[in-house]
Amino acid sequence: MTRVQSLDIDIEKNGKTRNPYGPGAKNSPTNTARTYLMFTLALFVIYGIGKMMLPAKKSNDPYASTGGAAGSWGSEHHHPVVNSGIKAATTNSGPNNDMDSPVKHYHESPPQSSNGDIVALELKETDFLMVLLPYVVIPSHSRPEYEKYQGEGTDFAEEVLYDKNTPHGMAFDFLLNRDTRPVNHDDPHLIQRFVLALLFYATGGRDENAPVSEEGARASGWDFGTAHFLTGLHECHWVKKSFDDGFWGILSIQSDTDRRVGVTKCNADMEVTEIRLADLNLVGFIPEEIKWLNSLESLDIQNNHLAGPIPKSLGELDELSYLSLDGNNFSGTIPDVFGNLQHLERVYLNFNDFNGVMPKSLCTLRDDAVLKDLW
């Protein structure tokens, strides 16, 4: 008998393969055990999936979790806790008190996060109102959006802040609801931020919510991206380099112009000292609240389309040294309010629609050699 052996397989005389594990056994013990194991695992998987898909049963456990906002599934999986009559937890602590300490139970489930956000926003709104209301000045000249608030003997400051058809209302809405910078009511720069936002809207500034025409352009005014206004940065960073500085900007008498627009300079206390908004297609008016920028030294808004009277509050900017309002549509008489501005060196008021004579306060400053340039 010839025997041929390869690995574990034997071949009999008739040429058929002989199963080394005995007659009738078609699978090895190893394969059979593996099949049973896989089948058992499959049953466990099916059982687990089915259990997760079934609705949760009500629990009688008084210590069952109530769920919450931090990743819970909701009330359908975490049923509310009922009062089990157990006394409130005491403040005593000890090595064995972790399991024995009584638990405090509440009849009401914890408030949703959205309710907390609403409460926080209401508190912020109240705080902002208390801070800003004393600084609001309703325009005295004719403006259609302010007409119903210009009655004598009544203070409409709060109504104006809630009217989003006015620049005041838009500025307040920005601070309260859309400002991405976390600013609190006790922030020392809150008034400054409000005044700059108000200046933006009062001069025709268009934010991301402004309507866009079919051609893709916004209405008259200037865009918030022009000088990075209304960004989440500190207002001292509301500035942008201008690559299309106009002809008047090139010929500006101010020698240290650096082709930037927006808030171009602040002091060490992050207080605005220089604003340059020349040649930006500004429309509208300068708000009286400009006076609250106490450290302002330079205001350049030449060659725009601003109208109305010059705000008298400019006379309260004690640090002002440079004022350029030329090339606009200002009208009326120039207010005689500059007598206390002992740092005022350059004033440009030409190419407007003023009437009357030059105010005495400006003439006095020029005679005293304080004011060097007056146009």
Coordinates of C-alpha atoms in Angstrom, one line a residue:
M1 CA 0.0 0.0 0.0
T2 CA 1.3 3.3 -1.0
R3 CA 0.7 6.1 1.5
V4 CA 0.8 9.8 0.4
Q5 CA 0.7 12.3 3.2
S6 CA 0.4 16.1 2.9
L7 CA -0.1 18.1 6.0
D8 CA -3.0 16.4 8.0
I9 CA -4.8 14.9 5.0
D10 CA -4.4 11.1 4.3
I11 CA -5.4 9.5 0.9
E12 CA -6.7 5.9 0.9
K13 CA -6.1 3.4 -1.8
N14 CA -9.3 4.3 -3.6
G15 CA -8.0 7.9 -4.0
K16 CA -10.6 9.5 -1.7
T17 CA -9.6 11.9 1.0
R18 CA -9.8 10.5 4.5
N19 CA -11.0 12.9 7.2
P20 CA -8.4 12.8 9.9
Y21 CA -11.0 13.7 12.5
G22 CA -13.0 10.5 12.0
P23 CA -15.9 9.4 9.8
G24 CA -19.0 11.5 9.6
A25 CA -17.3 14.7 11.0
K26 CA -17.4 17.4 8.3
N27 CA -16.2 20.2 10.5
S28 CA -13.4 20.4 12.9
P29 CA -14.0 21.0 16.6
T30 CA -12.3 24.4 16.3
N31 CA -14.7 25.6 13.5
T32 CA -17.7 24.3 15.4
A33 CA -16.8 26.2 18.6
R34 CA -16.2 29.3 16.6
T35 CA -19.6 29.0 15.0
Y36 CA -21.3 28.7 18.4
L37 CA -19.4 31.7 19.7
M38 CA -20.4 34.0 16.7
F39 CA -24.0 32.9 17.0
T40 CA -24.1 33.7 20.7
L41 CA -22.6 37.2 20.1
A42 CA -25.1 37.9 17.4
L43 CA -27.9 37.0 19.8
F44 CA -26.5 39.4 22.4
V45 CA -26.2 42.2 19.8
I46 CA -29.8 41.7 18.6
Y47 CA -31.1 41.7 22.2
G48 CA -29.2 44.9 23.1
I49 CA -30.4 46.8 20.0
G50 CA -34.0 45.7 20.7
K51 CA -33.8 46.8 24.3
M52 CA -32.6 50.2 23.4
M53 CA -35.4 50.7 20.9
L54 CA -38.1 49.8 23.4
P55 CA -39.6 52.7 25.4
A56 CA -38.3 53.1 28.9
K57 CA -40.5 51.9 31.8
K58 CA -41.5 54.1 34.6
S59 CA -39.3 53.9 37.5
N60 CA -40.4 53.8 41.1
D61 CA -36.9 54.6 42.4
P62 CA -37.1 57.9 44.3
Y63 CA -33.4 58.5 43.5
A64 CA -33.9 58.3 39.7
S65 CA -32.2 61.0 37.7
T66 CA -34.3 63.9 36.5
G67 CA -32.1 64.5 33.5
G68 CA -30.9 68.0 32.6
A69 CA -29.5 70.2 29.9
A70 CA -26.0 68.6 29.9
G71 CA -26.5 65.9 27.3
S72 CA -29.6 64.2 28.7
W73 CA -32.2 62.6 26.5
G74 CA -35.1 64.6 27.9
S75 CA -38.2 63.8 30.0
E76 CA -39.2 60.7 28.1
H77 CA -36.1 58.9 29.4
H78 CA -35.5 60.8 32.7
H79 CA -38.8 61.1 34.6
P80 CA -39.3 63.8 37.1
V81 CA -38.5 63.2 40.7
V82 CA -41.3 63.2 43.2
N83 CA -41.0 64.2 46.8
S84 CA -40.4 61.0 48.8
G85 CA -40.7 62.7 52.2
I86 CA -36.9 62.6 52.9
K87 CA -35.6 65.6 54.7
A88 CA -33.3 68.1 53.0
A89 CA -29.6 67.3 53.1
T90 CA -27.6 68.7 55.9
T91 CA -24.2 70.2 55.7
N92 CA -22.6 67.6 58.0
S93 CA -19.8 65.7 56.4
G94 CA -18.0 62.6 57.4
P95 CA -16.1 59.6 56.0
N96 CA -19.3 57.5 55.8
N97 CA -21.8 60.1 54.8
D98 CA -21.7 59.7 51.0
M99 CA -24.3 57.0 51.0
D100 CA -26.2 57.8 54.2
S101 CA -26.7 61.5 53.6
P102 CA -30.3 62.5 52.8
V103 CA -31.0 63.9 49.4
K104 CA -32.9 67.1 48.7
H105 CA -35.7 66.7 46.2
Y106 CA -37.6 69.3 44.2
H107 CA -41.1 69.2 42.8
E108 CA -40.1 71.2 39.7
S109 CA -37.6 70.1 37.1
P110 CA -34.6 72.4 36.6
P111 CA -35.1 75.3 34.2
Q112 CA -34.2 74.8 30.6
S113 CA -31.1 76.6 29.3
S114 CA -33.2 78.7 27.0
N115 CA -35.0 80.2 30.0
G116 CA -31.7 80.9 31.6
D117 CA -30.5 82.7 28.5
I118 CA -33.7 84.8 28.5
V119 CA -33.3 85.8 32.1
A120 CA -29.6 86.7 31.5
L121 CA -30.6 88.8 28.5
E122 CA -33.3 90.6 30.5
L123 CA -30.8 91.5 33.2
K124 CA -28.3 92.7 30.7
E125 CA -31.0 94.8 29.0
T126 CA -31.9 96.4 32.3
D127 CA -28.3 97.1 33.3
F128 CA -27.5 98.6 29.9
L129 CA -30.5 100.9 30.1
M130 CA -29.5 102.2 33.5
V131 CA -26.0 103.0 32.2
L132 CA -26.9 104.4 28.8
L133 CA -30.1 106.5 29.4
P134 CA -28.3 109.4 31.0
Y135 CA -26.0 109.7 28.0
V136 CA -28.8 109.8 25.3
V137 CA -29.3 113.1 23.5
I138 CA -32.3 113.3 21.2
P139 CA -31.4 115.5 18.1
S140 CA -33.0 118.9 18.2
H141 CA -32.9 119.6 14.5
S142 CA -35.5 118.2 12.1
R143 CA -35.1 114.5 11.5
P144 CA -38.1 112.4 10.4
E145 CA -37.2 109.4 12.4
Y146 CA -37.0 111.5 15.6
E147 CA -40.0 113.8 15.0
K148 CA -42.3 112.1 17.5
Y149 CA -39.6 112.3 20.2
Q150 CA -38.8 116.0 19.9
G151 CA -41.6 117.3 22.1
E152 CA -40.6 119.7 24.9
G153 CA -40.9 118.7 28.5
T154 CA -40.9 114.9 28.0
D155 CA -37.9 112.6 28.2
F156 CA -38.2 110.0 25.4
A157 CA -34.7 108.6 25.9
E158 CA -35.9 105.1 26.6
E159 CA -38.4 105.1 23.8
V160 CA -35.6 106.1 21.4
L161 CA -33.4 103.3 22.4
Y162 CA -36.1 100.8 21.7
D163 CA -37.0 102.3 18.3
K164 CA -34.9 100.5 15.7
N165 CA -35.9 103.0 13.1
T166 CA -33.6 105.4 14.7
P167 CA -29.7 105.3 14.9
H168 CA -30.0 105.2 18.7
G169 CA -32.3 102.2 18.5
M170 CA -30.0 100.4 16.0
A171 CA -26.9 101.1 18.2
F172 CA -28.7 99.8 21.3
D173 CA -29.9 96.7 19.5
F174 CA -26.4 96.0 18.3
L175 CA -24.9 96.2 21.8
L176 CA -27.7 94.1 23.3
N177 CA -28.3 91.4 20.7
R178 CA -25.7 91.3 18.0
D179 CA -22.4 92.4 19.5
T180 CA -20.1 89.4 19.5
R181 CA -17.8 91.0 22.0
P182 CA -18.7 90.1 25.7
V183 CA -19.3 93.6 27.1
N184 CA -20.9 94.1 30.5
H185 CA -22.7 97.1 32.0
D186 CA -19.7 97.9 34.2
D187 CA -17.2 97.9 31.3
P188 CA -15.4 101.2 31.3
H189 CA -15.7 101.4 27.6
L190 CA -19.4 100.7 27.2
I191 CA -20.3 104.3 26.6
Q192 CA -17.5 104.6 24.1
R193 CA -18.7 101.6 22.2
F194 CA -22.2 102.8 22.2
V195 CA -21.2 106.3 20.8
L196 CA -19.1 104.8 18.0
A197 CA -22.0 102.4 17.0
L198 CA -24.3 105.4 17.1
L199 CA -21.9 107.4 15.0
F200 CA -21.9 104.6 12.5
Y201 CA -25.7 104.4 12.1
A202 CA -26.2 108.2 12.3
T203 CA -23.9 108.7 9.4
G204 CA -25.6 106.2 7.1
G205 CA -23.7 103.1 8.2
R206 CA -25.1 99.8 6.8
D207 CA -24.6 96.6 8.7
E208 CA -25.1 93.0 7.5
N209 CA -28.9 93.3 7.9
A210 CA -29.2 96.3 5.5
P211 CA -31.3 95.6 2.4
V212 CA -29.3 94.8 -0.8
S213 CA -30.5 95.8 -4.2
E214 CA -30.7 93.5 -7.2
E215 CA -27.3 94.7 -8.4
G216 CA -25.9 93.5 -5.0
A217 CA -25.2 96.9 -3.7
R218 CA -26.6 98.4 -0.4
A219 CA -28.4 101.7 -0.3
S220 CA -26.6 105.1 0.2
G221 CA -24.2 105.3 3.0
W222 CA -21.1 103.4 4.0
D223 CA -20.7 99.7 4.7
F224 CA -19.7 98.3 8.0
G225 CA -16.7 96.4 6.5
T226 CA -15.3 99.7 5.1
A227 CA -13.6 100.5 8.4
H228 CA -14.2 97.2 10.3
F229 CA -16.9 98.8 12.4
L230 CA -19.2 96.6 14.5
T231 CA -16.8 93.7 14.7
G232 CA -16.3 91.6 17.8
L233 CA -12.9 93.3 18.5
H234 CA -12.4 96.2 20.8
E235 CA -13.5 99.4 19.2
C236 CA -9.9 100.6 19.1
H237 CA -9.5 98.0 16.4
W238 CA -12.4 99.3 14.2
V239 CA -9.9 100.4 11.6
K240 CA -8.9 99.4 8.1
K241 CA -6.3 100.5 5.7
S242 CA -7.8 102.5 2.8
F243 CA -6.5 101.5 -0.7
D244 CA -8.7 104.0 -2.5
D245 CA -7.9 107.2 -0.7
G246 CA -9.4 110.0 -2.7
F247 CA -7.9 113.1 -4.2
W248 CA -8.8 115.2 -1.1
G249 CA -7.1 112.7 1.2
I250 CA -3.9 113.0 -0.8
L251 CA -4.0 116.7 -0.5
S252 CA -4.9 116.7 3.1
I253 CA -3.1 119.4 5.2
Q254 CA -2.7 116.8 7.9
S255 CA 0.8 115.6 7.2
D256 CA 0.8 112.4 9.2
T257 CA -2.2 110.8 7.4
D258 CA -1.5 107.1 7.0
R259 CA -4.3 106.1 4.6
R260 CA -6.3 104.4 7.3
V261 CA -10.0 104.9 8.0
G262 CA -12.0 104.3 11.2
V263 CA -10.7 104.5 14.7
T264 CA -7.1 105.3 13.8
K265 CA -5.7 105.9 17.2
C266 CA -6.3 105.2 20.9
N267 CA -4.3 106.0 24.0
A268 CA -2.9 103.6 26.6
D269 CA -6.2 103.4 28.4
M270 CA -7.9 102.2 25.1
E271 CA -9.8 105.5 24.8
V272 CA -10.4 106.8 21.3
T273 CA -8.2 109.7 20.4
E274 CA -8.5 109.9 16.6
I275 CA -11.3 109.1 14.1
R276 CA -10.9 109.4 10.4
L277 CA -13.9 108.8 8.2
A278 CA -13.0 111.0 5.2
D279 CA -14.3 110.2 1.6
L280 CA -16.5 107.3 2.7
N281 CA -19.9 108.5 1.3
L282 CA -21.3 109.2 4.8
V283 CA -24.8 110.5 4.9
G284 CA -26.9 111.7 7.9
F285 CA -25.7 113.7 10.8
I286 CA -23.2 113.9 13.7
P287 CA -24.9 112.9 16.9
E288 CA -24.5 115.1 20.0
E289 CA -23.2 112.1 21.9
I290 CA -19.9 112.6 20.2
K291 CA -19.0 114.7 23.3
W292 CA -18.8 111.5 25.5
L293 CA -15.5 110.6 23.6
N294 CA -13.7 112.7 26.2
S295 CA -10.2 111.9 24.9
L296 CA -10.9 112.6 21.2
E297 CA -8.1 114.7 19.7
S298 CA -8.8 114.5 16.0
L299 CA -12.0 114.2 14.0
D300 CA -11.7 114.0 10.2
I301 CA -15.0 113.5 8.3
Q302 CA -14.2 115.7 5.3
N303 CA -15.7 115.1 1.8
N304 CA -18.9 113.3 2.6
H305 CA -22.6 114.1 2.4
L306 CA -23.4 114.9 6.1
A307 CA -26.0 117.6 6.7
G308 CA -27.8 119.5 9.4
P309 CA -26.1 121.7 11.9
I310 CA -22.8 121.2 13.6
P311 CA -23.4 119.7 17.0
K312 CA -22.8 122.1 19.8
S313 CA -21.4 119.3 21.9
L314 CA -18.2 119.6 19.9
G315 CA -17.4 122.4 22.2
E316 CA -17.1 120.0 25.1
L317 CA -14.3 118.0 23.6
D318 CA -11.5 119.6 25.7
E319 CA -8.7 117.6 24.0
L320 CA -9.7 118.3 20.5
S321 CA -6.9 119.7 18.3
Y322 CA -7.9 118.8 14.8
L323 CA -11.4 119.2 13.3
S324 CA -12.1 118.7 9.6
L325 CA -15.7 119.0 8.5
D326 CA -15.1 120.5 5.1
G327 CA -16.7 119.2 1.9
N328 CA -20.1 118.3 3.4
N329 CA -23.6 119.7 3.4
F330 CA -23.7 121.2 6.9
S331 CA -26.0 124.2 7.2
G332 CA -27.1 126.8 9.6
T333 CA -24.8 129.0 11.7
I334 CA -21.5 127.8 13.1
P335 CA -22.1 127.5 16.9
D336 CA -20.1 129.7 19.1
V337 CA -18.9 126.9 21.4
F338 CA -15.2 126.6 20.8
G339 CA -13.9 129.0 23.5
N340 CA -12.7 126.4 25.9
L341 CA -10.9 124.3 23.4
Q342 CA -7.4 125.4 24.2
H343 CA -5.7 122.6 22.2
L344 CA -7.6 123.3 19.0
E345 CA -5.0 124.1 16.3
R346 CA -6.6 123.3 12.9
V347 CA -10.3 123.7 11.9
Y348 CA -11.6 123.2 8.4
L349 CA -15.2 124.1 7.8
N350 CA -15.1 125.3 4.2
F351 CA -17.3 123.9 1.3
N352 CA -20.5 123.6 3.3
D353 CA -23.7 125.6 3.4
F354 CA -23.2 127.7 6.5
N355 CA -24.7 131.1 6.8
G356 CA -23.8 134.0 9.2
V357 CA -20.4 135.0 10.4
M358 CA -17.5 133.2 12.0
P359 CA -18.2 132.6 15.7
K360 CA -16.3 134.8 18.1
S361 CA -14.8 131.9 20.0
L362 CA -12.9 130.7 16.9
C363 CA -11.7 134.2 16.2
T364 CA -10.4 134.6 19.7
L365 CA -8.5 131.3 19.5
R366 CA -6.9 132.5 16.3
D367 CA -6.0 135.9 17.8
D368 CA -4.4 134.1 20.8
A369 CA -2.2 132.0 18.4
V370 CA -3.9 128.8 19.6
L371 CA -5.7 128.2 16.4
K372 CA -3.1 128.0 13.6
D373 CA -5.3 127.0 10.6
L374 CA -8.9 128.1 10.0
W375 CA -10.7 127.6 6.8

